[in-house]
GROMACS .gro file of C-alpha atoms in nm:
model
  380
    1UNK     CA    1   6.955   7.704   6.355
    2UNK     CA    2   7.298   7.623   6.220
    3UNK     CA    3   7.528   7.526   6.505
    4UNK     CA    4   7.868   7.692   6.526
    5UNK     CA    5   8.150   7.515   6.709
    6UNK     CA    6   7.904   7.235   6.782
    7UNK     CA    7   7.690   7.436   7.028
    8UNK     CA    8   7.385   7.658   7.009
    9UNK     CA    9   7.336   7.970   7.215
   10UNK     CA   10   7.031   7.809   7.378
   11UNK     CA   11   6.991   7.439   7.453
   12UNK     CA   12   6.627   7.421   7.344
   13UNK     CA   13   6.581   7.057   7.439
   14UNK     CA   14   6.707   7.132   7.789
   15UNK     CA   15   6.466   7.425   7.812
   16UNK     CA   16   6.174   7.195   7.734
   17UNK     CA   17   6.298   6.926   7.975
   18UNK     CA   18   6.353   7.179   8.255
   19UNK     CA   19   6.012   7.342   8.216
   20UNK     CA   20   5.834   7.006   8.191
   21UNK     CA   21   6.008   6.883   8.506
   22UNK     CA   22   5.938   7.199   8.710
   23UNK     CA   23   5.586   7.288   8.601
   24UNK     CA   24   5.322   7.221   8.861
   25UNK     CA   25   5.072   6.941   8.799
   26UNK     CA   26   4.728   7.045   8.681
   27UNK     CA   27   4.400   6.997   8.866
   28UNK     CA   28   4.284   6.644   8.934
   29UNK     CA   29   4.042   6.517   8.671
   30UNK     CA   30   3.941   6.172   8.559
   31UNK     CA   31   4.022   6.052   8.208
   32UNK     CA   32   3.656   6.090   8.108
   33UNK     CA   33   3.644   6.442   8.250
   34UNK     CA   34   3.959   6.537   8.059
   35UNK     CA   35   3.814   6.407   7.733
   36UNK     CA   36   3.492   6.598   7.793
   37UNK     CA   37   3.682   6.923   7.858
   38UNK     CA   38   3.888   6.883   7.540
   39UNK     CA   39   3.579   6.810   7.331
   40UNK     CA   40   3.390   7.107   7.473
   41UNK     CA   41   3.677   7.348   7.414
   42UNK     CA   42   3.697   7.237   7.052
   43UNK     CA   43   3.323   7.294   7.009
   44UNK     CA   44   3.346   7.635   7.171
   45UNK     CA   45   3.636   7.733   6.946
   46UNK     CA   46   3.423   7.660   6.638
   47UNK     CA   47   3.122   7.842   6.781
   48UNK     CA   48   3.333   8.141   6.882
   49UNK     CA   49   3.460   8.184   6.527
   50UNK     CA   50   3.108   8.260   6.402
   51UNK     CA   51   3.023   8.489   6.695
   52UNK     CA   52   3.345   8.690   6.662
   53UNK     CA   53   3.315   8.734   6.286
   54UNK     CA   54   2.956   8.853   6.313
   55UNK     CA   55   3.034   9.100   6.590
   56UNK     CA   56   3.360   9.245   6.454
   57UNK     CA   57   3.263   9.250   6.084
   58UNK     CA   58   3.635   9.216   6.005
   59UNK     CA   59   3.577   8.934   5.757
   60UNK     CA   60   3.307   8.984   5.490
   61UNK     CA   61   3.054   8.701   5.471
   62UNK     CA   62   3.172   8.434   5.231
   63UNK     CA   63   3.528   8.567   5.216
   64UNK     CA   64   3.805   8.307   5.209
   65UNK     CA   65   4.064   8.342   5.485
   66UNK     CA   66   4.359   8.122   5.583
   67UNK     CA   67   4.260   7.853   5.830
   68UNK     CA   68   4.467   7.794   6.141
   69UNK     CA   69   4.453   7.486   6.363
   70UNK     CA   70   4.309   7.490   6.713
   71UNK     CA   71   4.510   7.276   6.956
   72UNK     CA   72   4.387   7.184   7.303
   73UNK     CA   73   4.705   7.118   7.500
   74UNK     CA   74   4.828   7.046   7.850
   75UNK     CA   75   5.100   7.249   8.021
   76UNK     CA   76   5.383   7.048   7.870
   77UNK     CA   77   5.229   7.092   7.525
   78UNK     CA   78   5.216   7.468   7.577
   79UNK     CA   79   5.586   7.466   7.672
   80UNK     CA   80   5.685   7.272   7.360
   81UNK     CA   81   5.485   7.502   7.134
   82UNK     CA   82   5.636   7.816   7.283
   83UNK     CA   83   5.991   7.688   7.272
   84UNK     CA   84   5.939   7.618   6.900
   85UNK     CA   85   5.807   7.973   6.857
   86UNK     CA   86   6.094   8.130   7.051
   87UNK     CA   87   6.346   7.933   6.847
   88UNK     CA   88   6.191   8.055   6.523
   89UNK     CA   89   6.166   8.419   6.625
   90UNK     CA   90   6.507   8.449   6.794
   91UNK     CA   91   6.703   8.265   6.527
   92UNK     CA   92   6.854   8.577   6.358
   93UNK     CA   93   6.967   8.733   6.688
   94UNK     CA   94   7.110   8.412   6.833
   95UNK     CA   95   7.288   8.336   6.508
   96UNK     CA   96   7.459   8.674   6.521
   97UNK     CA   97   7.557   8.629   6.885
   98UNK     CA   98   7.685   8.279   6.814
   99UNK     CA   99   7.910   8.400   6.532
  100UNK     CA  100   8.065   8.655   6.765
  101UNK     CA  101   8.116   8.398   7.036
  102UNK     CA  102   8.277   8.150   6.794
  103UNK     CA  103   8.556   8.395   6.718
  104UNK     CA  104   8.637   8.457   7.085
  105UNK     CA  105   8.899   8.257   7.280
  106UNK     CA  106   8.733   7.951   7.427
  107UNK     CA  107   8.421   8.020   7.228
  108UNK     CA  108   8.333   7.654   7.177
  109UNK     CA  109   8.344   7.576   7.550
  110UNK     CA  110   8.149   7.891   7.634
  111UNK     CA  111   7.893   7.793   7.372
  112UNK     CA  112   7.826   7.455   7.531
  113UNK     CA  113   7.813   7.587   7.888
  114UNK     CA  114   7.624   7.905   7.803
  115UNK     CA  115   7.367   7.720   7.594
  116UNK     CA  116   7.287   7.485   7.879
  117UNK     CA  117   7.267   7.765   8.137
  118UNK     CA  118   7.037   7.966   7.913
  119UNK     CA  119   6.828   7.657   7.842
  120UNK     CA  120   6.775   7.601   8.214
  121UNK     CA  121   6.686   7.967   8.270
  122UNK     CA  122   6.438   7.968   7.984
  123UNK     CA  123   6.289   7.644   8.113
  124UNK     CA  124   6.241   7.796   8.459
  125UNK     CA  125   6.063   8.096   8.309
  126UNK     CA  126   5.835   7.878   8.097
  127UNK     CA  127   5.750   7.656   8.394
  128UNK     CA  128   5.625   7.968   8.575
  129UNK     CA  129   5.413   8.083   8.282
  130UNK     CA  130   5.285   7.739   8.178
  131UNK     CA  131   5.042   7.716   8.469
  132UNK     CA  132   4.900   8.066   8.410
  133UNK     CA  133   4.820   8.094   8.040
  134UNK     CA  134   4.461   8.002   7.951
  135UNK     CA  135   4.494   8.039   7.576
  136UNK     CA  136   4.724   8.189   7.318
  137UNK     CA  137   4.728   8.265   6.948
  138UNK     CA  138   5.080   8.177   6.837
  139UNK     CA  139   5.153   8.424   6.561
  140UNK     CA  140   5.499   8.294   6.469
  141UNK     CA  141   5.441   7.923   6.511
  142UNK     CA  142   5.663   7.705   6.288
  143UNK     CA  143   5.507   7.409   6.110
  144UNK     CA  144   5.598   7.074   6.264
  145UNK     CA  145   5.464   6.718   6.263
  146UNK     CA  146   5.374   6.719   6.634
  147UNK     CA  147   5.241   7.077   6.647
  148UNK     CA  148   5.062   7.171   6.325
  149UNK     CA  149   5.031   7.532   6.217
  150UNK     CA  150   4.901   7.714   5.912
  151UNK     CA  151   5.135   7.741   5.614
  152UNK     CA  152   5.178   8.112   5.687
  153UNK     CA  153   5.244   8.044   6.057
  154UNK     CA  154   4.987   8.057   6.333
  155UNK     CA  155   4.789   7.829   6.560
  156UNK     CA  156   4.547   7.871   6.848
  157UNK     CA  157   4.636   7.702   7.176
  158UNK     CA  158   4.384   7.636   7.455
  159UNK     CA  159   4.550   7.513   7.776
  160UNK     CA  160   4.288   7.279   7.920
  161UNK     CA  161   4.426   7.221   8.275
  162UNK     CA  162   4.467   7.594   8.334
  163UNK     CA  163   4.114   7.670   8.219
  164UNK     CA  164   3.977   7.403   8.454
  165UNK     CA  165   4.195   7.530   8.739
  166UNK     CA  166   4.073   7.889   8.705
  167UNK     CA  167   3.706   7.803   8.662
  168UNK     CA  168   3.726   7.601   8.985
  169UNK     CA  169   3.920   7.872   9.164
  170UNK     CA  170   3.667   8.140   9.065
  171UNK     CA  171   3.370   7.907   9.124
  172UNK     CA  172   3.207   8.003   8.795
  173UNK     CA  173   2.995   7.800   8.553
  174UNK     CA  174   3.238   7.576   8.359
  175UNK     CA  175   3.045   7.584   8.029
  176UNK     CA  176   3.019   7.964   8.036
  177UNK     CA  177   3.380   8.018   8.137
  178UNK     CA  178   3.520   7.792   7.866
  179UNK     CA  179   3.318   7.969   7.597
  180UNK     CA  180   3.421   8.307   7.739
  181UNK     CA  181   3.790   8.216   7.713
  182UNK     CA  182   3.743   8.087   7.358
  183UNK     CA  183   3.579   8.414   7.252
  184UNK     CA  184   3.888   8.609   7.363
  185UNK     CA  185   4.136   8.379   7.192
  186UNK     CA  186   3.928   8.345   6.875
  187UNK     CA  187   3.934   8.724   6.844
  188UNK     CA  188   4.313   8.708   6.820
  189UNK     CA  189   4.291   8.441   6.552
  190UNK     CA  190   4.043   8.656   6.358
  191UNK     CA  191   4.272   8.960   6.387
  192UNK     CA  192   4.558   8.782   6.214
  193UNK     CA  193   4.357   8.587   5.957
  194UNK     CA  194   4.154   8.893   5.855
  195UNK     CA  195   4.453   9.131   5.837
  196UNK     CA  196   4.715   8.968   5.610
  197UNK     CA  197   4.985   9.231   5.668
  198UNK     CA  198   4.967   9.226   6.049
  199UNK     CA  199   5.191   8.925   6.106
  200UNK     CA  200   5.466   9.052   5.877
  201UNK     CA  201   5.447   9.398   6.034
  202UNK     CA  202   5.486   9.263   6.386
  203UNK     CA  203   5.766   9.030   6.282
  204UNK     CA  204   5.949   9.320   6.118
  205UNK     CA  205   5.921   9.533   6.431
  206UNK     CA  206   6.040   9.249   6.653
  207UNK     CA  207   6.334   9.166   6.427
  208UNK     CA  208   6.434   9.533   6.420
  209UNK     CA  209   6.411   9.536   6.799
  210UNK     CA  210   6.631   9.227   6.826
  211UNK     CA  211   6.871   9.362   6.564
  212UNK     CA  212   6.931   9.668   6.779
  213UNK     CA  213   7.042   9.446   7.067
  214UNK     CA  214   7.404   9.492   7.169
  215UNK     CA  215   7.547   9.144   7.122
  216UNK     CA  216   7.870   9.202   7.314
  217UNK     CA  217   7.843   8.962   7.610
  218UNK     CA  218   8.022   9.196   7.847
  219UNK     CA  219   7.787   9.484   7.771
  220UNK     CA  220   7.479   9.266   7.804
  221UNK     CA  221   7.596   9.129   8.140
  222UNK     CA  222   7.669   9.481   8.264
  223UNK     CA  223   7.319   9.593   8.171
  224UNK     CA  224   7.163   9.296   8.346
  225UNK     CA  225   7.378   9.359   8.656
  226UNK     CA  226   7.270   9.723   8.673
  227UNK     CA  227   6.909   9.624   8.622
  228UNK     CA  228   6.924   9.372   8.904
  229UNK     CA  229   7.089   9.625   9.135
  230UNK     CA  230   6.821   9.882   9.062
  231UNK     CA  231   6.552   9.634   9.164
  232UNK     CA  232   6.740   9.547   9.481
  233UNK     CA  233   6.779   9.913   9.574
  234UNK     CA  234   7.157   9.888   9.546
  235UNK     CA  235   7.192  10.182   9.308
  236UNK     CA  236   7.162  10.505   9.505
  237UNK     CA  237   7.233  10.701   9.188
  238UNK     CA  238   6.949  10.538   8.992
  239UNK     CA  239   6.742  10.781   8.793
  240UNK     CA  240   6.376  10.815   8.883
  241UNK     CA  241   6.287  10.714   8.528
  242UNK     CA  242   6.415  10.363   8.593
  243UNK     CA  243   6.188  10.306   8.890
  244UNK     CA  244   5.914  10.057   8.826
  245UNK     CA  245   6.054   9.927   8.498
  246UNK     CA  246   6.079   9.558   8.431
  247UNK     CA  247   6.409   9.381   8.375
  248UNK     CA  248   6.326   9.360   8.005
  249UNK     CA  249   6.280   9.738   7.977
  250UNK     CA  250   6.594   9.822   8.168
  251UNK     CA  251   6.829   9.642   7.928
  252UNK     CA  252   6.705   9.824   7.617
  253UNK     CA  253   6.882  10.078   7.402
  254UNK     CA  254   6.709  10.410   7.317
  255UNK     CA  255   6.631  10.276   6.969
  256UNK     CA  256   6.473   9.967   7.118
  257UNK     CA  257   6.256  10.178   7.348
  258UNK     CA  258   6.111  10.358   7.047
  259UNK     CA  259   6.031  10.025   6.885
  260UNK     CA  260   5.885   9.898   7.211
  261UNK     CA  261   5.652  10.199   7.226
  262UNK     CA  262   5.513  10.101   6.885
  263UNK     CA  263   5.486   9.734   6.981
  264UNK     CA  264   5.316   9.826   7.308
  265UNK     CA  265   5.056  10.026   7.118
  266UNK     CA  266   4.984   9.737   6.881
  267UNK     CA  267   4.964   9.482   7.163
  268UNK     CA  268   4.734   9.713   7.360
  269UNK     CA  269   4.510   9.736   7.055
  270UNK     CA  270   4.502   9.358   7.003
  271UNK     CA  271   4.443   9.271   7.369
  272UNK     CA  272   4.193   9.550   7.426
  273UNK     CA  273   4.002   9.457   7.112
  274UNK     CA  274   3.981   9.095   7.231
  275UNK     CA  275   3.843   9.205   7.569
  276UNK     CA  276   3.595   9.440   7.399
  277UNK     CA  277   3.471   9.165   7.168
  278UNK     CA  278   3.450   8.918   7.455
  279UNK     CA  279   3.231   9.159   7.651
  280UNK     CA  280   3.027   9.252   7.343
  281UNK     CA  281   2.945   8.896   7.243
  282UNK     CA  282   2.929   8.764   7.598
  283UNK     CA  283   2.583   8.883   7.711
  284UNK     CA  284   2.416   8.708   7.416
  285UNK     CA  285   2.590   8.370   7.449
  286UNK     CA  286   2.741   8.354   7.800
  287UNK     CA  287   2.461   8.390   8.058
  288UNK     CA  288   2.693   8.446   8.357
  289UNK     CA  289   2.937   8.678   8.176
  290UNK     CA  290   2.898   8.962   8.431
  291UNK     CA  291   2.998   8.736   8.720
  292UNK     CA  292   3.286   8.583   8.524
  293UNK     CA  293   3.421   8.923   8.417
  294UNK     CA  294   3.411   9.066   8.769
  295UNK     CA  295   3.581   8.768   8.929
  296UNK     CA  296   3.840   8.738   8.655
  297UNK     CA  297   3.930   9.108   8.676
  298UNK     CA  298   3.985   9.070   9.049
  299UNK     CA  299   4.208   8.770   8.985
  300UNK     CA  300   4.411   8.961   8.723
  301UNK     CA  301   4.465   9.252   8.958
  302UNK     CA  302   4.555   9.054   9.270
  303UNK     CA  303   4.787   8.784   9.136
  304UNK     CA  304   4.858   8.478   9.348
  305UNK     CA  305   5.077   8.611   9.626
  306UNK     CA  306   5.398   8.803   9.690
  307UNK     CA  307   5.629   8.582   9.484
  308UNK     CA  308   5.389   8.581   9.192
  309UNK     CA  309   5.357   8.960   9.205
  310UNK     CA  310   5.736   9.005   9.222
  311UNK     CA  311   5.793   8.774   8.925
  312UNK     CA  312   5.522   8.946   8.723
  313UNK     CA  313   5.684   9.281   8.790
  314UNK     CA  314   6.032   9.155   8.706
  315UNK     CA  315   5.921   8.993   8.381
  316UNK     CA  316   5.709   9.289   8.272
  317UNK     CA  317   5.379   9.100   8.298
  318UNK     CA  318   5.218   9.392   8.483
  319UNK     CA  319   5.262   9.589   8.162
  320UNK     CA  320   5.046   9.328   7.988
  321UNK     CA  321   4.769   9.389   8.241
  322UNK     CA  322   4.781   9.759   8.157
  323UNK     CA  323   4.756   9.667   7.788
  324UNK     CA  324   4.425   9.493   7.848
  325UNK     CA  325   4.285   9.792   8.035
  326UNK     CA  326   4.419  10.073   7.817
  327UNK     CA  327   4.350   9.893   7.490
  328UNK     CA  328   3.992   9.807   7.582
  329UNK     CA  329   3.931  10.170   7.678
  330UNK     CA  330   4.069  10.283   7.341
  331UNK     CA  331   3.850  10.042   7.141
  332UNK     CA  332   3.539  10.127   7.340
  333UNK     CA  333   3.593  10.500   7.294
  334UNK     CA  334   3.657  10.476   6.919
  335UNK     CA  335   3.360  10.245   6.854
  336UNK     CA  336   3.144  10.480   7.058
  337UNK     CA  337   3.253  10.773   6.843
  338UNK     CA  338   3.269  10.630   6.489
  339UNK     CA  339   3.103  10.287   6.513
  340UNK     CA  340   3.244   9.941   6.447
  341UNK     CA  341   3.308  10.003   6.078
  342UNK     CA  342   3.483  10.328   6.162
  343UNK     CA  343   3.697  10.150   6.419
  344UNK     CA  344   3.785   9.879   6.166
  345UNK     CA  345   3.982  10.134   5.967
  346UNK     CA  346   4.252  10.063   6.224
  347UNK     CA  347   4.326   9.745   6.023
  348UNK     CA  348   4.381   9.931   5.693
  349UNK     CA  349   4.762   9.951   5.707
  350UNK     CA  350   5.049   9.999   5.955
  351UNK     CA  351   4.992  10.374   5.918
  352UNK     CA  352   4.643  10.348   6.067
  353UNK     CA  353   4.754  10.161   6.378
  354UNK     CA  354   4.734  10.379   6.690
  355UNK     CA  355   5.046  10.519   6.849
  356UNK     CA  356   5.113  10.471   7.219
  357UNK     CA  357   4.997  10.829   7.279
  358UNK     CA  358   4.677  10.770   7.079
  359UNK     CA  359   4.595  10.462   7.287
  360UNK     CA  360   4.575  10.703   7.582
  361UNK     CA  361   4.381  10.968   7.381
  362UNK     CA  362   4.151  10.787   7.135
  363UNK     CA  363   4.009  11.114   7.001
  364UNK     CA  364   4.351  11.191   6.854
  365UNK     CA  365   4.345  10.867   6.654
  366UNK     CA  366   3.994  10.943   6.528
  367UNK     CA  367   4.101  11.293   6.425
  368UNK     CA  368   4.408  11.162   6.240
  369UNK     CA  369   4.254  10.863   6.065
  370UNK     CA  370   3.907  11.000   5.997
  371UNK     CA  371   4.006  11.348   5.887
  372UNK     CA  372   3.909  11.448   5.533
  373UNK     CA  373   4.274  11.476   5.432
  374UNK     CA  374   4.359  11.122   5.542
  375UNK     CA  375   4.049  10.982   5.372
  376UNK     CA  376   4.145  11.146   5.042
  377UNK     CA  377   4.505  11.022   5.057
  378UNK     CA  378   4.389  10.665   5.123
  379UNK     CA  379   4.142  10.685   4.832
  380UNK     CA  380   4.425  10.796   4.603
   0.00000   0.00000   0.00000
């Protein structure tokens, strides 16, 4: 990102340094154990690709699809990858905010100070998340020498220390758990490699969302202040509709909320589909899948204590848990009604993606997409 007045809106290097310094150490393993875990995760990633493709039938046999690298990383590696992704995705918004700041009195000084403050805050957030993410398909990953990605963007990350930590915590079979995680993450990789338009569609929605952001610093600060007060119970006049919302949701404009509804529907579809595939493939290749699923669901629901639950609520991570549940219910209902091939029509175009309302009522999506009228219009 081009720097204006010698300072960026976010000190990205400081964000990485802060997160790396604050993140908790991973579980104790010997060097040989670590190598064995990395090697096994890489094998499972390759095996999962075949299982997922056969089950989903999203990619015809023999079809050529873009390849994306699979990286087994530690917590610091996950932080570096995500900072690179954030920087890529937020570049248009931060550039616009930086231009406005440069024209304000004292803009250069504010740029230096604000960039460092924001870098520290982002680093603190990433340090919290870095010990919780098991795997991630990075849709908007930029290509770099240290962190390779496909030419079109995209890479699959498997966070080895977190996978080991959770398998020990749940007391499940390590081999089964590692394959189970890989099945979920490989489904996300298949979604984006099999559906060429999906990445561009999501990026367009996100950029429209960011473009609708009010870049006036005073307005943004006021929104954040009101949001914080509503969480602290300091706003006796708060509307009931604001109760239970995350900080992210509370600072949105009406236009952004409409975009968020569409993004929520897509993310529910992607996460629910991954869970559905994981459960569908699991019984054939993961002997202890029932035990793993039950224990993992309990872990998802309970969190790791009061502070963890509060942070998840504040950051909107509870909404992600609902996406897994609601999306999986949608996929299961549609497949049960029209079969896997009928469900796969969801990947035809942005127009066949479910709305947020249709995620809750799958029969409405089936009626809209599988009606005779819609079939004729698509054929034309």
